[in-house]
Amino acid sequence: MLDICLLGTGGMMPLPYRWLTSMMARCNGSSLLIDCGEGTQIALREKGWSPRPIDVICFTHYHADHISGLPGLLLTMGNAERTEPLLMIGPKGLERVVTALRSIAPELPFPIVFSELTEAREQRTAGPYVIDAYRVNHNVLCYGYCISIPRIGRFDAARAKEQGIPLKFWNPLQKGQTITDGDKVYTPDMVLGDARRGLKVSYCTDTRPVPAIAEYAKDADLMICEGMYGEADKQQKAREHKHMTMQEAAKLASEAKPKELWLTHYSPSLNYPEEYMAEIRKIFPAAKAAKDGWTMELVFPEEA
């Protein structure tokens, strides 16, 4: 199972009814955060979710509305007596930026592990998450993310018995481990069927439309994408500042065909995003104008 919460949907500046950009995922007791705008801690508190289990923080880029909430969040995690390492993933310059922000949060009871992205496409694995990062087109170096929970094939007890595999090895083989027992080697492919469909969520903000966005969101359970402007007369402004309109995000979704599209990262001038949804759903019917605190619980198909 994978829980998703869109903690903040705002861009540029926080508003009384809209916190800045942040998304949180939870799976198997481990949490992953994408971006940490101002207000992230309050949004977490309002949701009733704890920051302590956050094991991974991914940053799309280092504009203030995506990272200004980090020092306070780190202090809160430290005060919660967290001692486990925290992995941070982001574009080149990650350690320098975070170190500067930590001048007001210098002492933490847990280590930070930095993993900087240098290629156009990179993949990381952390706990239950497979994290795909892909470069997009903003006015600074910026990445989108695809978060996947893979699903191995179903265990075949009959095959295990036929091959004389001792019962004590069934569980580790089911978990994907290779077992050596004397001169015999047992591998997961001996007892597992074909990989089953897992779960996938794509997240992208602050960019012009690029093919990689639709590629990584293809058949996703949920696509979260920037829809900074809904007004027709804001197209030129979107191009100049390298952002996306709702219409452009919906066109990408129509190519990717996710189960659902959540628009996010709204301009402060966009007071009522839902006013544009009738038009947007003509492009992609499963589009929604997301709001702060929206949550989705995703389950594997066979558990649905």
PDB file of C-alpha atoms in Angstrom:
ATOM      1  CA  MET A   1       0.000   0.000   0.000  1.00  0.00           C
ATOM      2  CA  LEU A   2       1.170   3.545  -0.785  1.00  0.00           C
ATOM      3  CA  ASP A   3      -0.313   6.660   0.813  1.00  0.00           C
ATOM      4  CA  ILE A   4       0.091   9.996  -0.961  1.00  0.00           C
ATOM      5  CA  CYS A   5      -0.615  13.411   0.545  1.00  0.00           C
ATOM      6  CA  LEU A   6      -0.270  16.674  -1.322  1.00  0.00           C
ATOM      7  CA  LEU A   7       0.701  18.867   1.618  1.00  0.00           C
ATOM      8  CA  GLY A   8       0.965  22.157  -0.278  1.00  0.00           C
ATOM      9  CA  THR A   9      -0.278  23.276  -3.690  1.00  0.00           C
ATOM     10  CA  GLY A  10       0.994  26.848  -3.867  1.00  0.00           C
ATOM     11  CA  GLY A  11       3.738  28.424  -5.904  1.00  0.00           C
ATOM     12  CA  MET A  12       5.869  31.498  -5.207  1.00  0.00           C
ATOM     13  CA  MET A  13       4.379  32.522  -1.853  1.00  0.00           C
ATOM     14  CA  PRO A  14       2.244  30.917   0.882  1.00  0.00           C
ATOM     15  CA  LEU A  15      -1.350  32.063   1.216  1.00  0.00           C
ATOM     16  CA  PRO A  16      -3.760  31.771   4.166  1.00  0.00           C
ATOM     17  CA  TYR A  17      -5.530  28.912   2.387  1.00  0.00           C
ATOM     18  CA  ARG A  18      -2.619  27.411   0.424  1.00  0.00           C
ATOM     19  CA  TRP A  19       0.792  26.241   1.649  1.00  0.00           C
ATOM     20  CA  LEU A  20       3.813  26.010  -0.602  1.00  0.00           C
ATOM     21  CA  THR A  21       4.834  22.987  -2.598  1.00  0.00           C
ATOM     22  CA  SER A  22       5.312  19.633  -0.883  1.00  0.00           C
ATOM     23  CA  MET A  23       4.187  16.031  -1.330  1.00  0.00           C
ATOM     24  CA  MET A  24       4.580  13.106   1.065  1.00  0.00           C
ATOM     25  CA  ALA A  25       4.460   9.362   0.406  1.00  0.00           C
ATOM     26  CA  ARG A  26       4.211   6.604   3.022  1.00  0.00           C
ATOM     27  CA  CYS A  27       4.918   2.909   2.486  1.00  0.00           C
ATOM     28  CA  ASN A  28       5.836   0.123   4.897  1.00  0.00           C
ATOM     29  CA  GLY A  29       6.645   2.501   7.734  1.00  0.00           C
ATOM     30  CA  SER A  30       8.927   4.694   5.626  1.00  0.00           C
ATOM     31  CA  SER A  31       8.054   8.195   4.421  1.00  0.00           C
ATOM     32  CA  LEU A  32       9.355  10.113   1.410  1.00  0.00           C
ATOM     33  CA  LEU A  33       8.996  13.856   0.893  1.00  0.00           C
ATOM     34  CA  ILE A  34       9.253  15.751  -2.390  1.00  0.00           C
ATOM     35  CA  ASP A  35      10.082  19.423  -1.849  1.00  0.00           C
ATOM     36  CA  CYS A  36       9.662  21.233   1.437  1.00  0.00           C
ATOM     37  CA  GLY A  37       8.131  24.647   0.967  1.00  0.00           C
ATOM     38  CA  GLU A  38       7.198  27.033   3.733  1.00  0.00           C
ATOM     39  CA  GLY A  39       4.357  25.611   5.794  1.00  0.00           C
ATOM     40  CA  THR A  40       5.208  21.944   5.233  1.00  0.00           C
ATOM     41  CA  GLN A  41       5.440  21.275   8.972  1.00  0.00           C
ATOM     42  CA  ILE A  42       2.058  22.871   9.651  1.00  0.00           C
ATOM     43  CA  ALA A  43       0.479  20.932   6.805  1.00  0.00           C
ATOM     44  CA  LEU A  44       1.880  17.707   8.247  1.00  0.00           C
ATOM     45  CA  ARG A  45       0.510  18.589  11.663  1.00  0.00           C
ATOM     46  CA  GLU A  46      -2.915  19.376  10.201  1.00  0.00           C
ATOM     47  CA  LYS A  47      -2.896  16.012   8.443  1.00  0.00           C
ATOM     48  CA  GLY A  48      -1.810  14.138  11.551  1.00  0.00           C
ATOM     49  CA  TRP A  49       1.204  12.637   9.825  1.00  0.00           C
ATOM     50  CA  SER A  50       4.557  12.482  11.605  1.00  0.00           C
ATOM     51  CA  PRO A  51       7.789  13.877  10.147  1.00  0.00           C
ATOM     52  CA  ARG A  52       9.909  11.437  12.154  1.00  0.00           C
ATOM     53  CA  PRO A  53       9.685   8.477   9.678  1.00  0.00           C
ATOM     54  CA  ILE A  54      10.804  10.619   6.717  1.00  0.00           C
ATOM     55  CA  ASP A  55      13.746   8.644   5.305  1.00  0.00           C
ATOM     56  CA  VAL A  56      14.080  10.425   1.954  1.00  0.00           C
ATOM     57  CA  ILE A  57      13.657  14.039   0.850  1.00  0.00           C
ATOM     58  CA  CYS A  58      13.775  14.760  -2.904  1.00  0.00           C
ATOM     59  CA  PHE A  59      14.121  18.300  -4.229  1.00  0.00           C
ATOM     60  CA  THR A  60      12.998  19.335  -7.692  1.00  0.00           C
ATOM     61  CA  HIS A  61      15.137  22.500  -7.530  1.00  0.00           C
ATOM     62  CA  TYR A  62      16.306  25.145  -5.082  1.00  0.00           C
ATOM     63  CA  HIS A  63      13.949  28.061  -5.486  1.00  0.00           C
ATOM     64  CA  ALA A  64      12.802  29.201  -2.050  1.00  0.00           C
ATOM     65  CA  ASP A  65       9.189  28.082  -2.425  1.00  0.00           C
ATOM     66  CA  HIS A  66      10.424  24.486  -2.730  1.00  0.00           C
ATOM     67  CA  ILE A  67      12.991  24.332   0.074  1.00  0.00           C
ATOM     68  CA  SER A  68      12.439  27.150   2.582  1.00  0.00           C
ATOM     69  CA  GLY A  69      10.650  24.864   5.032  1.00  0.00           C
ATOM     70  CA  LEU A  70      13.613  22.511   5.391  1.00  0.00           C
ATOM     71  CA  PRO A  71      15.525  23.934   8.421  1.00  0.00           C
ATOM     72  CA  GLY A  72      12.482  23.866  10.672  1.00  0.00           C
ATOM     73  CA  LEU A  73      11.513  20.386   9.514  1.00  0.00           C
ATOM     74  CA  LEU A  74      15.003  19.061  10.297  1.00  0.00           C
ATOM     75  CA  LEU A  75      14.867  20.558  13.781  1.00  0.00           C
ATOM     76  CA  THR A  76      11.469  18.979  14.404  1.00  0.00           C
ATOM     77  CA  MET A  77      12.760  15.590  13.251  1.00  0.00           C
ATOM     78  CA  GLY A  78      15.737  15.981  15.559  1.00  0.00           C
ATOM     79  CA  ASN A  79      13.516  16.913  18.499  1.00  0.00           C
ATOM     80  CA  ALA A  80      11.540  13.730  17.826  1.00  0.00           C
ATOM     81  CA  GLU A  81      14.748  11.826  18.692  1.00  0.00           C
ATOM     82  CA  ARG A  82      15.339  10.531  15.213  1.00  0.00           C
ATOM     83  CA  THR A  83      18.801   8.971  14.840  1.00  0.00           C
ATOM     84  CA  GLU A  84      18.510   7.087  11.526  1.00  0.00           C
ATOM     85  CA  PRO A  85      20.284   8.559   8.477  1.00  0.00           C
ATOM     86  CA  LEU A  86      18.250  10.858   6.221  1.00  0.00           C
ATOM     87  CA  LEU A  87      18.796  10.588   2.458  1.00  0.00           C
ATOM     88  CA  MET A  88      18.485  13.766   0.404  1.00  0.00           C
ATOM     89  CA  ILE A  89      18.274  13.672  -3.396  1.00  0.00           C
ATOM     90  CA  GLY A  90      18.432  16.728  -5.634  1.00  0.00           C
ATOM     91  CA  PRO A  91      20.165  18.560  -8.477  1.00  0.00           C
ATOM     92  CA  LYS A  92      23.817  19.508  -8.396  1.00  0.00           C
ATOM     93  CA  GLY A  93      24.570  21.867  -5.514  1.00  0.00           C
ATOM     94  CA  LEU A  94      22.404  19.957  -3.026  1.00  0.00           C
ATOM     95  CA  GLU A  95      24.971  19.694  -0.228  1.00  0.00           C
ATOM     96  CA  ARG A  96      26.019  23.332  -0.588  1.00  0.00           C
ATOM     97  CA  VAL A  97      22.424  24.600  -0.442  1.00  0.00           C
ATOM     98  CA  VAL A  98      21.395  22.412   2.487  1.00  0.00           C
ATOM     99  CA  THR A  99      24.565  23.246   4.418  1.00  0.00           C
ATOM    100  CA  ALA A 100      23.794  26.941   4.026  1.00  0.00           C
ATOM    101  CA  LEU A 101      20.224  26.464   5.243  1.00  0.00           C
ATOM    102  CA  ARG A 102      21.490  24.461   8.197  1.00  0.00           C
ATOM    103  CA  SER A 103      23.322  27.462   9.601  1.00  0.00           C
ATOM    104  CA  ILE A 104      20.159  27.890  11.698  1.00  0.00           C
ATOM    105  CA  ALA A 105      19.869  24.131  12.366  1.00  0.00           C
ATOM    106  CA  PRO A 106      23.503  23.112  12.873  1.00  0.00           C
ATOM    107  CA  GLU A 107      23.121  20.282  15.380  1.00  0.00           C
ATOM    108  CA  LEU A 108      21.076  17.236  14.465  1.00  0.00           C
ATOM    109  CA  PRO A 109      21.094  13.782  16.090  1.00  0.00           C
ATOM    110  CA  PHE A 110      21.020  12.053  12.714  1.00  0.00           C
ATOM    111  CA  PRO A 111      23.373  12.107   9.701  1.00  0.00           C
ATOM    112  CA  ILE A 112      22.338  13.436   6.298  1.00  0.00           C
ATOM    113  CA  VAL A 113      23.401  11.491   3.206  1.00  0.00           C
ATOM    114  CA  PHE A 114      23.531  13.590   0.028  1.00  0.00           C
ATOM    115  CA  SER A 115      22.887  12.132  -3.411  1.00  0.00           C
ATOM    116  CA  GLU A 116      23.289  14.730  -6.151  1.00  0.00           C
ATOM    117  CA  LEU A 117      21.765  14.281  -9.597  1.00  0.00           C
ATOM    118  CA  THR A 118      24.145  15.014 -12.469  1.00  0.00           C
ATOM    119  CA  GLU A 119      22.641  13.156 -15.437  1.00  0.00           C
ATOM    120  CA  ALA A 120      19.477  13.826 -17.427  1.00  0.00           C
ATOM    121  CA  ARG A 121      17.929  10.653 -16.032  1.00  0.00           C
ATOM    122  CA  GLU A 122      18.926   8.810 -12.887  1.00  0.00           C
ATOM    123  CA  GLN A 123      17.469   6.170 -10.619  1.00  0.00           C
ATOM    124  CA  ARG A 124      17.831   5.641  -6.873  1.00  0.00           C
ATOM    125  CA  THR A 125      16.477   2.945  -4.563  1.00  0.00           C
ATOM    126  CA  ALA A 126      15.638   3.737  -0.940  1.00  0.00           C
ATOM    127  CA  GLY A 127      13.659   1.407   1.302  1.00  0.00           C
ATOM    128  CA  PRO A 128      10.506   0.359  -0.543  1.00  0.00           C
ATOM    129  CA  TYR A 129      10.847   3.150  -3.126  1.00  0.00           C
ATOM    130  CA  VAL A 130      12.328   3.137  -6.611  1.00  0.00           C
ATOM    131  CA  ILE A 131      12.954   6.806  -7.413  1.00  0.00           C
ATOM    132  CA  ASP A 132      13.373   7.902 -11.027  1.00  0.00           C
ATOM    133  CA  ALA A 133      14.556  11.478 -11.544  1.00  0.00           C
ATOM    134  CA  TYR A 134      14.405  13.180 -14.941  1.00  0.00           C
ATOM    135  CA  ARG A 135      15.541  16.633 -15.983  1.00  0.00           C
ATOM    136  CA  VAL A 136      12.875  19.123 -17.045  1.00  0.00           C
ATOM    137  CA  ASN A 137      12.926  22.645 -18.524  1.00  0.00           C
ATOM    138  CA  HIS A 138      12.833  25.423 -15.917  1.00  0.00           C
ATOM    139  CA  ASN A 139      14.980  28.567 -15.672  1.00  0.00           C
ATOM    140  CA  VAL A 140      17.244  26.739 -13.194  1.00  0.00           C
ATOM    141  CA  LEU A 141      18.307  23.093 -13.071  1.00  0.00           C
ATOM    142  CA  CYS A 142      15.163  21.171 -12.167  1.00  0.00           C
ATOM    143  CA  TYR A 143      13.997  17.547 -12.020  1.00  0.00           C
ATOM    144  CA  GLY A 144      10.711  15.696 -11.997  1.00  0.00           C
ATOM    145  CA  TYR A 145      10.281  12.467 -10.047  1.00  0.00           C
ATOM    146  CA  CYS A 146       8.546   9.147 -10.514  1.00  0.00           C
ATOM    147  CA  ILE A 147       8.066   7.108  -7.341  1.00  0.00           C
ATOM    148  CA  SER A 148       7.424   3.394  -7.830  1.00  0.00           C
ATOM    149  CA  ILE A 149       6.726   0.482  -5.509  1.00  0.00           C
ATOM    150  CA  PRO A 150       7.679  -2.664  -7.460  1.00  0.00           C
ATOM    151  CA  ARG A 151       5.851  -5.943  -6.985  1.00  0.00           C
ATOM    152  CA  ILE A 152       7.647  -9.272  -7.355  1.00  0.00           C
ATOM    153  CA  GLY A 153       5.980 -12.348  -8.820  1.00  0.00           C
ATOM    154  CA  ARG A 154       3.701 -14.597  -6.813  1.00  0.00           C
ATOM    155  CA  PHE A 155       5.380 -17.392  -4.814  1.00  0.00           C
ATOM    156  CA  ASP A 156       4.720 -20.869  -6.234  1.00  0.00           C
ATOM    157  CA  ALA A 157       4.773 -23.410  -3.413  1.00  0.00           C
ATOM    158  CA  ALA A 158       4.261 -26.315  -5.807  1.00  0.00           C
ATOM    159  CA  ARG A 159       7.427 -25.425  -7.725  1.00  0.00           C
ATOM    160  CA  ALA A 160       9.352 -25.112  -4.470  1.00  0.00           C
ATOM    161  CA  LYS A 161       8.259 -28.599  -3.418  1.00  0.00           C
ATOM    162  CA  GLU A 162       9.039 -30.104  -6.826  1.00  0.00           C
ATOM    163  CA  GLN A 163      12.596 -28.794  -6.612  1.00  0.00           C
ATOM    164  CA  GLY A 164      13.042 -30.024  -3.058  1.00  0.00           C
ATOM    165  CA  ILE A 165      13.695 -26.577  -1.601  1.00  0.00           C
ATOM    166  CA  PRO A 166      13.618 -26.755   2.207  1.00  0.00           C
ATOM    167  CA  LEU A 167      10.699 -24.957   3.805  1.00  0.00           C
ATOM    168  CA  LYS A 168      13.007 -22.712   5.869  1.00  0.00           C
ATOM    169  CA  PHE A 169      14.213 -21.053   2.637  1.00  0.00           C
ATOM    170  CA  TRP A 170      10.800 -20.263   1.218  1.00  0.00           C
ATOM    171  CA  ASN A 171      10.346 -16.950   3.006  1.00  0.00           C
ATOM    172  CA  PRO A 172      13.754 -15.410   2.072  1.00  0.00           C
ATOM    173  CA  LEU A 173      13.332 -16.588  -1.515  1.00  0.00           C
ATOM    174  CA  GLN A 174       9.908 -14.949  -1.588  1.00  0.00           C
ATOM    175  CA  LYS A 175      11.608 -11.718  -0.495  1.00  0.00           C
ATOM    176  CA  GLY A 176      14.014 -11.935  -3.444  1.00  0.00           C
ATOM    177  CA  GLN A 177      17.052 -13.326  -1.612  1.00  0.00           C
ATOM    178  CA  THR A 178      19.427 -15.917  -3.091  1.00  0.00           C
ATOM    179  CA  ILE A 179      20.218 -18.796  -0.727  1.00  0.00           C
ATOM    180  CA  THR A 180      23.356 -20.950  -0.696  1.00  0.00           C
ATOM    181  CA  ASP A 181      23.030 -24.262   1.168  1.00  0.00           C
ATOM    182  CA  GLY A 182      26.205 -26.309   0.896  1.00  0.00           C
ATOM    183  CA  ASP A 183      26.741 -26.979  -2.790  1.00  0.00           C
ATOM    184  CA  LYS A 184      23.199 -25.934  -3.700  1.00  0.00           C
ATOM    185  CA  VAL A 185      22.096 -22.449  -4.705  1.00  0.00           C
ATOM    186  CA  TYR A 186      18.435 -21.436  -4.637  1.00  0.00           C
ATOM    187  CA  THR A 187      17.410 -18.301  -6.533  1.00  0.00           C
ATOM    188  CA  PRO A 188      14.101 -16.394  -6.432  1.00  0.00           C
ATOM    189  CA  ASP A 189      13.341 -17.134 -10.093  1.00  0.00           C
ATOM    190  CA  MET A 190      13.067 -20.819  -9.156  1.00  0.00           C
ATOM    191  CA  VAL A 191       9.914 -20.166  -7.133  1.00  0.00           C
ATOM    192  CA  LEU A 192       8.516 -16.801  -8.260  1.00  0.00           C
ATOM    193  CA  GLY A 193       6.244 -16.063 -11.178  1.00  0.00           C
ATOM    194  CA  ASP A 194       6.478 -13.034 -13.456  1.00  0.00           C
ATOM    195  CA  ALA A 195       6.661  -9.618 -11.789  1.00  0.00           C
ATOM    196  CA  ARG A 196       3.242  -8.165 -11.031  1.00  0.00           C
ATOM    197  CA  ARG A 197       2.080  -4.615 -11.587  1.00  0.00           C
ATOM    198  CA  GLY A 198       3.308  -2.316  -8.838  1.00  0.00           C
ATOM    199  CA  LEU A 199       2.316   1.227  -7.904  1.00  0.00           C
ATOM    200  CA  LYS A 200       3.514   4.437  -9.544  1.00  0.00           C
ATOM    201  CA  VAL A 201       3.142   8.135  -8.830  1.00  0.00           C
ATOM    202  CA  SER A 202       4.718  10.889 -10.928  1.00  0.00           C
ATOM    203  CA  TYR A 203       5.400  14.404  -9.661  1.00  0.00           C
ATOM    204  CA  CYS A 204       6.499  17.381 -11.718  1.00  0.00           C
ATOM    205  CA  THR A 205       6.445  21.160 -11.212  1.00  0.00           C
ATOM    206  CA  ASP A 206       8.222  24.260 -12.533  1.00  0.00           C
ATOM    207  CA  THR A 207       8.827  23.377 -16.156  1.00  0.00           C
ATOM    208  CA  ARG A 208       7.685  23.811 -19.688  1.00  0.00           C
ATOM    209  CA  PRO A 209       6.117  20.697 -21.237  1.00  0.00           C
ATOM    210  CA  VAL A 210       8.776  18.134 -22.184  1.00  0.00           C
ATOM    211  CA  PRO A 211       8.249  14.558 -23.496  1.00  0.00           C
ATOM    212  CA  ALA A 212       9.886  12.989 -20.422  1.00  0.00           C
ATOM    213  CA  ILE A 213       6.974  14.115 -18.227  1.00  0.00           C
ATOM    214  CA  ALA A 214       4.452  12.016 -20.170  1.00  0.00           C
ATOM    215  CA  GLU A 215       6.955   9.187 -20.500  1.00  0.00           C
ATOM    216  CA  TYR A 216       7.489   8.803 -16.757  1.00  0.00           C
ATOM    217  CA  ALA A 217       3.803   9.317 -15.987  1.00  0.00           C
ATOM    218  CA  LYS A 218       2.692   6.643 -18.461  1.00  0.00           C
ATOM    219  CA  ASP A 219      -0.045   4.488 -16.917  1.00  0.00           C
ATOM    220  CA  ALA A 220       0.703   5.923 -13.460  1.00  0.00           C
ATOM    221  CA  ASP A 221      -1.779   5.444 -10.655  1.00  0.00           C
ATOM    222  CA  LEU A 222      -1.514   9.177 -10.002  1.00  0.00           C
ATOM    223  CA  MET A 223       0.093  12.025 -11.947  1.00  0.00           C
ATOM    224  CA  ILE A 224       0.732  15.220 -10.006  1.00  0.00           C
ATOM    225  CA  CYS A 225       1.664  18.052 -12.333  1.00  0.00           C
ATOM    226  CA  GLU A 226       2.061  21.796 -12.311  1.00  0.00           C
ATOM    227  CA  GLY A 227      -0.898  23.798 -13.538  1.00  0.00           C
ATOM    228  CA  MET A 228       0.281  27.254 -12.566  1.00  0.00           C
ATOM    229  CA  TYR A 229      -2.122  29.196 -14.750  1.00  0.00           C
ATOM    230  CA  GLY A 230      -5.612  28.508 -15.986  1.00  0.00           C
ATOM    231  CA  GLU A 231      -6.254  31.819 -17.729  1.00  0.00           C
ATOM    232  CA  ALA A 232      -5.896  31.864 -21.518  1.00  0.00           C
ATOM    233  CA  ASP A 233      -3.999  35.163 -21.438  1.00  0.00           C
ATOM    234  CA  LYS A 234      -1.239  33.697 -19.201  1.00  0.00           C
ATOM    235  CA  GLN A 235       0.239  31.460 -21.913  1.00  0.00           C
ATOM    236  CA  GLN A 236       2.980  33.944 -22.803  1.00  0.00           C
ATOM    237  CA  LYS A 237       3.856  34.457 -19.127  1.00  0.00           C
ATOM    238  CA  ALA A 238       4.121  30.692 -18.662  1.00  0.00           C
ATOM    239  CA  ARG A 239       6.560  30.473 -21.571  1.00  0.00           C
ATOM    240  CA  GLU A 240       8.664  33.397 -20.346  1.00  0.00           C
ATOM    241  CA  HIS A 241       9.016  32.053 -16.788  1.00  0.00           C
ATOM    242  CA  LYS A 242       9.148  28.402 -17.858  1.00  0.00           C
ATOM    243  CA  HIS A 243       6.038  27.186 -16.126  1.00  0.00           C
ATOM    244  CA  MET A 244       3.056  25.186 -17.332  1.00  0.00           C
ATOM    245  CA  THR A 245      -0.586  26.019 -17.813  1.00  0.00           C
ATOM    246  CA  MET A 246      -3.388  23.689 -16.801  1.00  0.00           C
ATOM    247  CA  GLN A 247      -4.138  23.049 -20.454  1.00  0.00           C
ATOM    248  CA  GLU A 248      -0.549  21.980 -21.144  1.00  0.00           C
ATOM    249  CA  ALA A 249      -0.526  19.657 -18.133  1.00  0.00           C
ATOM    250  CA  ALA A 250      -3.791  18.068 -19.283  1.00  0.00           C
ATOM    251  CA  LYS A 251      -2.353  17.459 -22.765  1.00  0.00           C
ATOM    252  CA  LEU A 252       0.610  15.649 -21.234  1.00  0.00           C
ATOM    253  CA  ALA A 253      -1.796  13.566 -19.164  1.00  0.00           C
ATOM    254  CA  SER A 254      -3.782  12.680 -22.280  1.00  0.00           C
ATOM    255  CA  GLU A 255      -0.555  11.210 -23.686  1.00  0.00           C
ATOM    256  CA  ALA A 256       0.496   9.456 -20.480  1.00  0.00           C
ATOM    257  CA  LYS A 257      -2.969   8.123 -19.560  1.00  0.00           C
ATOM    258  CA  PRO A 258      -2.581   7.980 -15.773  1.00  0.00           C
ATOM    259  CA  LYS A 259      -5.574   6.905 -13.743  1.00  0.00           C
ATOM    260  CA  GLU A 260      -5.870  10.411 -12.313  1.00  0.00           C
ATOM    261  CA  LEU A 261      -4.265  13.840 -12.715  1.00  0.00           C
ATOM    262  CA  TRP A 262      -3.895  16.293  -9.842  1.00  0.00           C
ATOM    263  CA  LEU A 263      -2.994  19.831 -10.799  1.00  0.00           C
ATOM    264  CA  THR A 264      -0.842  21.756  -8.339  1.00  0.00           C
ATOM    265  CA  HIS A 265       1.672  24.625  -7.870  1.00  0.00           C
ATOM    266  CA  TYR A 266      -0.840  27.370  -8.545  1.00  0.00           C
ATOM    267  CA  SER A 267       0.060  31.003  -9.068  1.00  0.00           C
ATOM    268  CA  PRO A 268      -0.957  33.260  -6.142  1.00  0.00           C
ATOM    269  CA  SER A 269      -3.203  35.069  -8.631  1.00  0.00           C
ATOM    270  CA  LEU A 270      -5.143  31.858  -9.316  1.00  0.00           C
ATOM    271  CA  ASN A 271      -7.730  32.064  -6.560  1.00  0.00           C
ATOM    272  CA  TYR A 272     -10.164  29.420  -7.755  1.00  0.00           C
ATOM    273  CA  PRO A 273      -8.432  26.708  -9.847  1.00  0.00           C
ATOM    274  CA  GLU A 274     -11.610  24.633  -9.985  1.00  0.00           C
ATOM    275  CA  GLU A 275     -13.224  27.281 -12.207  1.00  0.00           C
ATOM    276  CA  TYR A 276     -11.151  26.013 -15.141  1.00  0.00           C
ATOM    277  CA  MET A 277     -11.779  22.311 -14.700  1.00  0.00           C
ATOM    278  CA  ALA A 278     -14.708  21.999 -17.088  1.00  0.00           C
ATOM    279  CA  GLU A 279     -12.386  23.092 -19.886  1.00  0.00           C
ATOM    280  CA  ILE A 280      -9.478  20.975 -18.619  1.00  0.00           C
ATOM    281  CA  ARG A 281     -11.569  17.802 -18.403  1.00  0.00           C
ATOM    282  CA  LYS A 282     -12.375  18.126 -22.091  1.00  0.00           C
ATOM    283  CA  ILE A 283      -8.654  17.474 -22.619  1.00  0.00           C
ATOM    284  CA  PHE A 284      -8.228  14.870 -19.868  1.00  0.00           C
ATOM    285  CA  PRO A 285     -11.420  13.708 -18.126  1.00  0.00           C
ATOM    286  CA  ALA A 286      -9.680  12.403 -14.975  1.00  0.00           C
ATOM    287  CA  ALA A 287      -8.139  15.784 -14.119  1.00  0.00           C
ATOM    288  CA  LYS A 288      -8.717  17.442 -10.752  1.00  0.00           C
ATOM    289  CA  ALA A 289      -7.717  20.785  -9.253  1.00  0.00           C
ATOM    290  CA  ALA A 290      -5.968  19.536  -6.135  1.00  0.00           C
ATOM    291  CA  LYS A 291      -6.172  21.261  -2.775  1.00  0.00           C
ATOM    292  CA  ASP A 292      -3.874  21.232   0.235  1.00  0.00           C
ATOM    293  CA  GLY A 293      -4.180  18.038   2.243  1.00  0.00           C
ATOM    294  CA  TRP A 294      -5.567  15.853  -0.531  1.00  0.00           C
ATOM    295  CA  THR A 295      -4.757  12.204   0.165  1.00  0.00           C
ATOM    296  CA  MET A 296      -4.911   9.066  -1.933  1.00  0.00           C
ATOM    297  CA  GLU A 297      -4.444   5.490  -0.732  1.00  0.00           C
ATOM    298  CA  LEU A 298      -3.078   3.243  -3.450  1.00  0.00           C
ATOM    299  CA  VAL A 299      -3.183  -0.555  -3.188  1.00  0.00           C
ATOM    300  CA  PHE A 300      -1.773  -3.275  -5.386  1.00  0.00           C
ATOM    301  CA  PRO A 301      -4.301  -4.477  -7.991  1.00  0.00           C
ATOM    302  CA  GLU A 302      -4.798  -7.905  -6.406  1.00  0.00           C
ATOM    303  CA  GLU A 303      -5.563  -6.231  -3.058  1.00  0.00           C
ATOM    304  CA  ALA A 304      -8.101  -3.781  -4.454  1.00  0.00           C
TER     305      ALA A 304
END
